[in-house]
CSV table of C-alpha atoms in Angstrom, one decimal:
chain,number,residue,atom,x,y,z
M,6,MET,CA,-3.9,8.0,17.0
M,7,LEU,CA,-7.6,8.7,16.5
M,8,ALA,CA,-6.8,12.2,15.1
M,9,TYR,CA,-4.2,10.7,12.7
M,10,SER,CA,-6.6,8.0,11.6
M,11,LEU,CA,-9.3,10.6,10.8
M,12,LEU,CA,-7.0,12.6,8.4
M,13,ASP,CA,-7.4,10.3,5.4
M,14,PHE,CA,-11.2,10.1,6.0
M,15,LEU,CA,-11.5,13.9,6.2
M,16,TRP,CA,-9.2,14.4,3.2
M,17,ILE,CA,-11.4,12.2,1.0
M,18,LEU,CA,-14.6,13.6,2.5
M,19,VAL,CA,-13.7,17.3,1.7
M,20,ILE,CA,-12.7,16.4,-1.8
M,21,LEU,CA,-15.9,14.4,-2.4
M,22,LEU,CA,-18.2,17.1,-1.1
M,23,GLY,CA,-16.3,19.8,-2.9
M,24,SER,CA,-16.3,18.0,-6.2
M,25,TRP,CA,-20.0,17.2,-5.8
M,26,CYS,CA,-20.8,20.9,-5.3
M,27,LEU,CA,-18.3,22.4,-7.8
M,28,VAL,CA,-18.0,19.9,-10.7
M,29,PRO,CA,-21.5,20.7,-12.2
M,30,SER,CA,-20.5,24.4,-12.7
M,31,TRP,CA,-16.7,24.3,-12.8
M,32,GLY,CA,-16.0,20.9,-14.4
M,33,VAL,CA,-12.5,19.5,-13.9
M,34,ASN,CA,-11.4,22.8,-12.2
M,35,GLY,CA,-13.9,22.0,-9.5
M,36,VAL,CA,-12.0,18.8,-8.7
M,37,ALA,CA,-8.7,20.6,-8.6
M,38,PHE,CA,-10.1,23.3,-6.3
M,39,SER,CA,-11.5,20.6,-4.0
M,40,TYR,CA,-8.0,19.1,-3.6
M,41,LEU,CA,-6.6,22.6,-2.8
M,42,LEU,CA,-9.4,23.2,-0.3
M,43,SER,CA,-8.9,19.9,1.4
M,44,ALA,CA,-5.2,20.4,1.7
M,45,GLY,CA,-5.6,23.9,3.1
M,46,LEU,CA,-8.3,23.0,5.6
M,47,LEU,CA,-6.4,19.9,6.9
M,48,THR,CA,-3.1,21.8,7.1
M,49,VAL,CA,-4.6,24.6,9.2
M,50,GLY,CA,-6.7,22.3,11.3
M,51,GLY,CA,-3.8,19.9,11.9
M,52,ALA,CA,-1.5,22.7,13.0
M,53,TRP,CA,-4.2,24.1,15.3
M,54,TYR,CA,-4.7,20.6,16.8
M,55,LEU,CA,-1.0,20.0,17.4
M,56,GLY,CA,-0.5,23.4,19.0
M,57,ARG,CA,-3.4,22.9,21.3
M,58,LYS,CA,-2.8,19.3,22.3
M,59,TYR,CA,1.0,18.9,22.1
M,60,ARG,CA,2.5,22.3,22.9
M,61,GLU,CA,6.0,20.9,22.9
M,62,VAL,CA,5.7,20.3,19.1
M,63,VAL,CA,5.4,24.1,18.4
M,64,SER,CA,7.8,25.2,21.2
M,65,PRO,CA,11.3,26.4,20.3
M,66,LEU,CA,13.7,23.5,19.7
M,67,GLU,CA,16.2,23.0,22.4
M,68,ARG,CA,19.7,23.3,21.0
M,69,LYS,CA,22.0,20.3,21.8
M,70,ARG,CA,25.3,19.4,20.3
M,71,GLY,CA,24.8,16.9,17.4
M,72,THR,CA,21.0,17.4,17.2
M,73,LEU,CA,21.1,18.8,13.7
M,74,ARG,CA,23.5,16.1,12.5
M,75,LYS,CA,21.2,13.4,13.9
M,76,LEU,CA,18.1,15.0,12.2
M,77,LEU,CA,19.9,15.3,8.9
M,78,SER,CA,21.2,11.7,9.0
M,79,PHE,CA,17.6,10.5,9.1
M,80,ALA,CA,16.0,13.2,7.0
M,81,LEU,CA,18.3,13.3,4.0
M,82,PRO,CA,18.0,9.6,3.1
M,83,SER,CA,14.2,9.9,3.5
M,84,PHE,CA,14.2,13.0,1.2
M,85,VAL,CA,16.3,11.2,-1.5
M,86,GLY,CA,14.0,8.2,-1.2
M,87,GLY,CA,11.0,10.5,-1.6
M,88,LEU,CA,12.5,11.7,-4.9
M,89,GLY,CA,12.7,8.1,-6.0
M,90,SER,CA,9.1,7.5,-5.0
M,91,LEU,CA,8.1,10.4,-7.2
M,92,VAL,CA,9.8,8.6,-10.2
M,93,LEU,CA,7.8,5.5,-9.3
M,94,ALA,CA,4.6,7.4,-9.0
M,95,TYR,CA,4.6,9.6,-12.1
M,96,THR,CA,7.0,8.2,-14.7
M,97,ASP,CA,4.4,5.7,-16.0
M,98,THR,CA,1.7,8.4,-16.5
M,99,LEU,CA,4.1,10.8,-18.2
M,100,MET,CA,5.6,8.2,-20.6
M,101,LEU,CA,2.1,6.9,-21.4
M,102,THR,CA,1.1,10.4,-22.4
M,103,PHE,CA,4.1,10.9,-24.7
M,104,SER,CA,4.1,7.4,-26.2
M,105,ARG,CA,0.5,6.4,-26.4
M,106,GLY,CA,-1.7,9.5,-25.9
M,107,THR,CA,-4.3,10.5,-23.3
M,108,SER,CA,-6.7,7.7,-24.1
M,109,GLU,CA,-4.2,5.1,-22.9
M,110,VAL,CA,-3.5,7.3,-19.8
M,111,GLY,CA,-7.3,7.2,-19.1
M,112,LEU,CA,-7.3,3.4,-19.2
M,113,TYR,CA,-4.3,3.2,-16.8
M,114,GLN,CA,-5.8,5.8,-14.4
M,115,ALA,CA,-8.9,3.7,-14.3
M,116,ALA,CA,-7.0,0.6,-13.2
M,117,GLN,CA,-4.5,2.3,-10.8
M,118,PRO,CA,-6.9,3.7,-8.2
M,119,LEU,CA,-9.0,0.5,-8.1
M,120,ALA,CA,-5.9,-1.5,-7.4
M,121,GLY,CA,-4.9,1.2,-4.9
M,122,LEU,CA,-7.9,0.4,-2.8
M,123,LEU,CA,-6.2,-2.8,-1.8
M,124,GLY,CA,-3.5,-0.7,0.0
M,125,TYR,CA,-6.0,0.9,2.4
M,126,PHE,CA,-5.6,-1.8,5.0
M,127,VAL,CA,-1.8,-1.7,5.0
M,128,GLY,CA,-1.9,2.1,5.0
M,129,ALA,CA,-3.8,2.1,8.2
M,130,LEU,CA,-1.6,-0.5,9.6
M,131,THR,CA,1.7,1.2,8.9
M,132,ALA,CA,0.4,4.5,10.3
M,133,ALA,CA,0.2,2.8,13.7
M,134,LEU,CA,3.2,0.5,13.2
M,135,PHE,CA,5.9,3.2,12.8
M,136,PRO,CA,5.8,4.7,16.3
M,137,LEU,CA,5.3,1.3,17.9
M,138,VAL,CA,8.4,-0.1,16.2
M,139,SER,CA,10.5,2.9,17.1
M,140,GLU,CA,9.5,2.7,20.7
M,141,MET,CA,10.1,-1.1,20.9
M,142,TRP,CA,13.5,-0.7,19.3
M,143,THR,CA,14.5,2.1,21.6
M,144,LYS,CA,13.5,0.0,24.6
M,145,GLY,CA,15.7,-2.8,23.4
M,146,GLU,CA,12.8,-5.1,22.4
M,147,ARG,CA,14.7,-6.5,19.4
M,148,LYS,CA,13.1,-9.9,19.5
M,149,LEU,CA,9.6,-8.5,19.7
M,150,VAL,CA,10.3,-6.3,16.7
M,151,ARG,CA,11.4,-9.3,14.7
M,152,GLU,CA,8.4,-11.4,15.8
M,153,THR,CA,6.1,-8.5,15.1
M,154,THR,CA,7.5,-8.1,11.6
M,155,GLY,CA,6.8,-11.7,10.7
M,156,PHE,CA,3.3,-11.6,12.2
M,157,LEU,CA,2.4,-8.4,10.3
M,158,PHE,CA,3.7,-9.8,7.1
M,159,LYS,CA,1.5,-12.8,7.4
M,160,SER,CA,-1.6,-10.9,8.5
M,161,SER,CA,-1.3,-8.2,5.8
M,162,LEU,CA,-0.8,-10.8,3.1
M,163,ALA,CA,-3.7,-12.9,4.4
M,164,VAL,CA,-6.1,-9.9,4.3
M,165,VAL,CA,-5.0,-8.4,0.9
M,166,LEU,CA,-4.5,-11.6,-1.1
M,167,PRO,CA,-8.1,-12.7,-1.5
M,168,PHE,CA,-9.3,-9.3,-2.5
M,169,SER,CA,-6.4,-9.0,-5.0
M,170,LEU,CA,-7.6,-12.3,-6.4
M,171,LEU,CA,-11.1,-10.9,-6.7
M,172,PHE,CA,-9.8,-8.1,-9.0
M,173,LEU,CA,-7.6,-10.7,-10.8
M,174,SER,CA,-10.7,-12.9,-11.5
M,175,PHE,CA,-13.4,-10.2,-12.0
M,176,PRO,CA,-11.7,-7.0,-13.3
M,177,GLU,CA,-14.6,-6.2,-15.7
M,178,VAL,CA,-17.1,-6.1,-12.8
M,179,ALA,CA,-15.1,-3.4,-10.9
M,180,LEU,CA,-14.4,-1.4,-14.0
M,181,ARG,CA,-18.0,-1.4,-15.1
M,182,LEU,CA,-19.2,-0.4,-11.6
M,183,VAL,CA,-16.9,2.5,-11.2
M,184,PHE,CA,-16.0,3.8,-14.7
M,185,GLY,CA,-18.3,2.2,-17.3
M,186,GLU,CA,-18.0,0.0,-20.4
M,187,GLU,CA,-15.6,2.3,-22.2
M,188,TYR,CA,-12.8,1.5,-19.7
M,189,LEU,CA,-12.9,-2.3,-20.0
M,190,GLY,CA,-9.7,-2.0,-22.1
M,191,SER,CA,-7.8,-1.7,-18.8
M,192,CYS,CA,-8.8,-5.1,-17.5
M,193,THR,CA,-5.3,-6.5,-18.1
M,194,ALA,CA,-3.7,-3.5,-16.4
M,195,LEU,CA,-6.0,-4.0,-13.4
M,196,ARG,CA,-5.1,-7.7,-13.1
M,197,ILE,CA,-1.4,-6.9,-13.1
M,198,LEU,CA,-1.8,-4.0,-10.6
M,199,SER,CA,-3.8,-6.2,-8.3
M,200,CYS,CA,-0.8,-8.6,-8.1
M,201,HIS,CA,1.4,-5.5,-7.6
M,202,ALA,CA,-0.8,-4.6,-4.6
M,203,VAL,CA,0.2,-7.8,-2.8
M,204,LEU,CA,3.9,-7.1,-3.2
M,205,TRP,CA,3.4,-3.4,-2.2
M,206,THR,CA,1.7,-4.6,1.0
M,207,LEU,CA,4.8,-6.6,2.0
M,208,LEU,CA,7.1,-3.8,0.9
M,209,SER,CA,5.2,-1.2,2.9
M,210,VAL,CA,5.3,-3.2,6.1
M,211,MET,CA,9.0,-3.9,5.8
M,212,GLY,CA,9.8,-0.3,4.9
M,213,THR,CA,7.9,0.9,8.0
M,214,VAL,CA,9.8,-1.5,10.2
M,215,VAL,CA,13.2,-0.5,8.7
M,216,ALA,CA,12.4,3.2,9.1
M,217,GLY,CA,11.2,2.6,12.6
M,218,VAL,CA,14.6,1.1,13.6
M,219,GLY,CA,16.4,4.1,12.2
M,220,GLU,CA,17.7,2.8,8.9
M,221,PRO,CA,16.1,5.0,6.2
M,222,LEU,CA,19.2,4.7,4.0
M,223,LEU,CA,18.3,1.1,3.3
M,224,ILE,CA,14.9,2.2,2.0
M,225,THR,CA,16.6,4.8,-0.1
M,226,LYS,CA,18.9,2.2,-1.7
M,227,THR,CA,15.9,0.0,-2.4
M,228,VAL,CA,13.8,2.8,-3.9
M,229,ALA,CA,16.7,3.9,-6.1
M,230,TRP,CA,16.9,0.5,-7.7
M,231,MET,CA,13.2,0.3,-8.1
M,232,ALA,CA,13.1,3.8,-9.7
M,233,ALA,CA,15.8,2.9,-12.2
M,234,LEU,CA,13.9,-0.3,-13.2
M,235,ASN,CA,10.7,1.6,-13.4
M,236,PHE,CA,12.1,4.2,-15.7
M,237,PHE,CA,13.8,1.8,-18.1
M,238,GLY,CA,10.9,-0.7,-17.9
M,239,ASN,CA,8.4,2.0,-18.9
M,240,PHE,CA,10.7,3.2,-21.6
M,241,PHE,CA,10.8,-0.2,-23.3
M,242,LEU,CA,7.4,-1.7,-22.4
M,243,ILE,CA,5.0,1.3,-22.7
M,244,PRO,CA,5.4,1.9,-26.5
M,245,PRO,CA,4.3,-1.6,-27.5
M,246,PHE,CA,2.0,-2.5,-24.6
M,247,GLY,CA,0.5,0.8,-23.4
M,248,ALA,CA,-1.2,0.7,-20.0
M,249,SER,CA,-0.5,-3.0,-19.6
M,250,GLY,CA,3.2,-2.3,-20.1
M,251,ALA,CA,3.1,0.4,-17.4
M,252,ALA,CA,1.3,-1.9,-15.0
M,253,LEU,CA,3.9,-4.7,-15.7
M,254,THR,CA,6.7,-2.3,-15.0
M,255,THR,CA,5.1,-1.3,-11.7
M,256,PHE,CA,4.8,-4.9,-10.7
M,257,LEU,CA,8.4,-5.8,-11.6
M,258,SER,CA,9.6,-2.7,-9.6
M,259,SER,CA,7.7,-3.9,-6.5
M,260,PHE,CA,9.0,-7.4,-7.0
M,261,LEU,CA,12.6,-6.1,-7.1
M,262,GLY,CA,11.9,-4.1,-3.9
M,263,VAL,CA,10.5,-7.2,-2.1
M,264,LEU,CA,13.7,-9.0,-3.0
M,265,LEU,CA,16.2,-6.2,-2.1
M,266,LEU,CA,14.8,-4.6,1.1
M,267,PRO,CA,14.7,-7.8,3.3
M,268,ARG,CA,18.2,-8.6,2.1
M,269,TYR,CA,19.5,-5.2,3.1
M,270,ALA,CA,17.7,-5.2,6.4
M,271,LYS,CA,18.5,-8.9,7.3
M,272,LYS,CA,21.3,-8.0,9.7
M,273,LYS,CA,19.3,-5.3,11.4
M,274,VAL,CA,15.8,-6.8,11.7
M,275,GLY,CA,16.4,-10.5,10.9
M,276,LYS,CA,14.3,-12.5,8.5
M,277,ALA,CA,10.8,-14.0,8.9
M,278,PRO,CA,10.1,-17.7,8.6
M,279,LEU,CA,9.3,-18.7,5.0
M,280,LEU,CA,6.9,-21.6,5.7
M,281,PRO,CA,3.9,-19.5,6.9
M,282,PHE,CA,4.1,-17.2,3.9
M,283,LEU,CA,4.1,-20.3,1.6
M,284,LYS,CA,0.9,-21.5,3.4
M,285,VAL,CA,-0.8,-18.2,2.8
M,286,VAL,CA,0.3,-18.1,-0.9
M,287,ALA,CA,-0.8,-21.7,-1.4
M,288,GLY,CA,-4.2,-20.7,0.0
M,289,GLY,CA,-4.3,-17.8,-2.5
M,290,ILE,CA,-3.5,-20.2,-5.4
M,291,LEU,CA,-6.2,-22.5,-4.2
M,292,VAL,CA,-8.7,-19.6,-4.2
M,293,PHE,CA,-7.6,-18.5,-7.7
M,294,PHE,CA,-8.0,-22.0,-9.3
M,295,SER,CA,-11.3,-22.6,-7.5
M,296,VAL,CA,-12.7,-19.3,-8.8
M,297,SER,CA,-11.4,-20.0,-12.3
M,298,PHE,CA,-13.0,-23.5,-12.3
M,299,LEU,CA,-16.3,-22.2,-11.0
M,300,LYS,CA,-16.3,-19.4,-13.6
M,301,SER,CA,-15.9,-21.9,-16.4
M,302,PHE,CA,-18.7,-24.1,-14.9
M,303,PHE,CA,-21.3,-21.3,-14.4
M,304,SER,CA,-22.6,-19.1,-17.2
M,305,PHE,CA,-24.1,-16.3,-15.1
M,306,SER,CA,-23.6,-12.6,-15.6
M,307,PRO,CA,-20.4,-11.3,-14.0
M,308,TRP,CA,-22.3,-9.6,-11.2
M,309,LEU,CA,-24.1,-12.8,-10.2
M,310,GLU,CA,-20.8,-14.8,-10.5
M,311,VAL,CA,-19.2,-12.6,-7.9
M,312,LEU,CA,-22.1,-12.9,-5.5
M,313,VAL,CA,-22.4,-16.7,-6.0
M,314,ILE,CA,-18.7,-17.7,-6.2
M,315,PHE,CA,-16.7,-15.3,-4.0
M,316,PRO,CA,-18.3,-15.6,-0.5
M,317,PRO,CA,-18.0,-19.4,-0.3
M,318,ILE,CA,-14.5,-19.3,-1.8
M,319,LEU,CA,-13.5,-16.6,0.8
M,320,LEU,CA,-14.8,-18.9,3.6
M,321,LEU,CA,-12.7,-21.7,2.1
M,322,TYR,CA,-9.7,-19.5,2.2
M,323,PHE,CA,-10.0,-18.6,5.8
M,324,PHE,CA,-10.7,-22.2,6.7
M,325,TRP,CA,-7.5,-23.1,4.9
M,326,LEU,CA,-5.5,-20.5,7.0
M,327,LEU,CA,-7.0,-22.0,10.2
M,328,GLU,CA,-6.4,-25.6,9.3
M,329,MET,CA,-2.8,-25.0,8.2
M,330,GLY,CA,-2.0,-23.2,11.4
M,331,VAL,CA,-0.8,-20.0,9.8
M,332,PHE,CA,-1.4,-18.0,12.9
M,333,THR,CA,-0.1,-19.6,16.2
M,334,GLU,CA,-1.0,-19.1,19.8
M,335,GLY,CA,2.4,-17.4,20.3
M,336,GLU,CA,1.4,-14.7,17.8
M,337,LYS,CA,-1.7,-13.9,19.9
M,338,LYS,CA,0.7,-13.1,22.7
M,339,ILE,CA,2.6,-10.9,20.4
M,340,LEU,CA,-0.6,-9.0,19.6
M,341,PHE,CA,-1.3,-8.6,23.3
M,342,ARG,CA,2.2,-7.3,23.9
M,343,LEU,CA,1.7,-4.8,21.1
M,344,LEU,CA,-1.5,-3.6,22.6
M,345,SER,CA,0.3,-3.2,26.0
M,346,PHE,CA,2.9,-1.0,24.3
M,347,ARG,CA,0.2,1.1,22.8
M,348,GLY,CA,-1.5,1.3,26.3
M,349,GLU,CA,1.8,2.5,27.8
M,350,ARG,CA,2.1,5.2,25.2
M,351,SER,CA,-1.4,6.5,25.7
């Protein structure tokens, strides 16, 4: 697990160092070469590590009757779902280029990676979650899988929501810090994409659980509907609204996915209690209105507003979660059981 966790860090580190060395002389080609270098080094290094530590991975596959069919039954839906994910990932940028030009693409590409930072937590979570869910499901721990799903929904939402509200309330601060004044035109897109990040967090956790219990076809169906909405939404919203239209389409696609995937997976995984989610969302709404009120009350610079307003509001938010009993004693036991599963695996 440590090696897997280091992959993203090393990926970014190689790109950063390569770009720092090559961009002054090669320009944008230096960034492209850094990506190529990072992919090559990590592929070779990862293959070497697997072969050295897990020899069974590189050993010849034992032929058993039905093995290929089982592999294809899982891999083909995942492959088709991956094609739908490509539509979700690149349609907005391509349509922005054709409809509004590269300047609008630049605004959108400023907002998109900033909002994507909110997904770092859930990305690390799902990397560890998939093998745990698969093992629990194989051992017949159906109830634990359902309890874990609800617990991880709440914890992911509770962590991502306040930082999403930070981008929603202070988009200009983040854009000035990272990209400069000329990209402030993407404030609206960043606000919308920060809301999308909350939905994407829930969708990622549910998708990992559904894949872990061996139902990738349900994910493929969901992604297909999302990709269709994404394509037609971009087609109609990008020409009049530009980057904001692309962001709104992305948000609506994720909203559709959050509605569909739990419905498809309800018989297999069950459904989580609604009340704890409403408590977390109510805390987020409280944070948003508190920040909005304080912003209208103070007349500081945006930087000072963030430093003065956000820390006490964040404390208020976590105090709300504790007082409302969002996380119960029983869920602490779930966490210990998950850790025991991980200990058995290692």
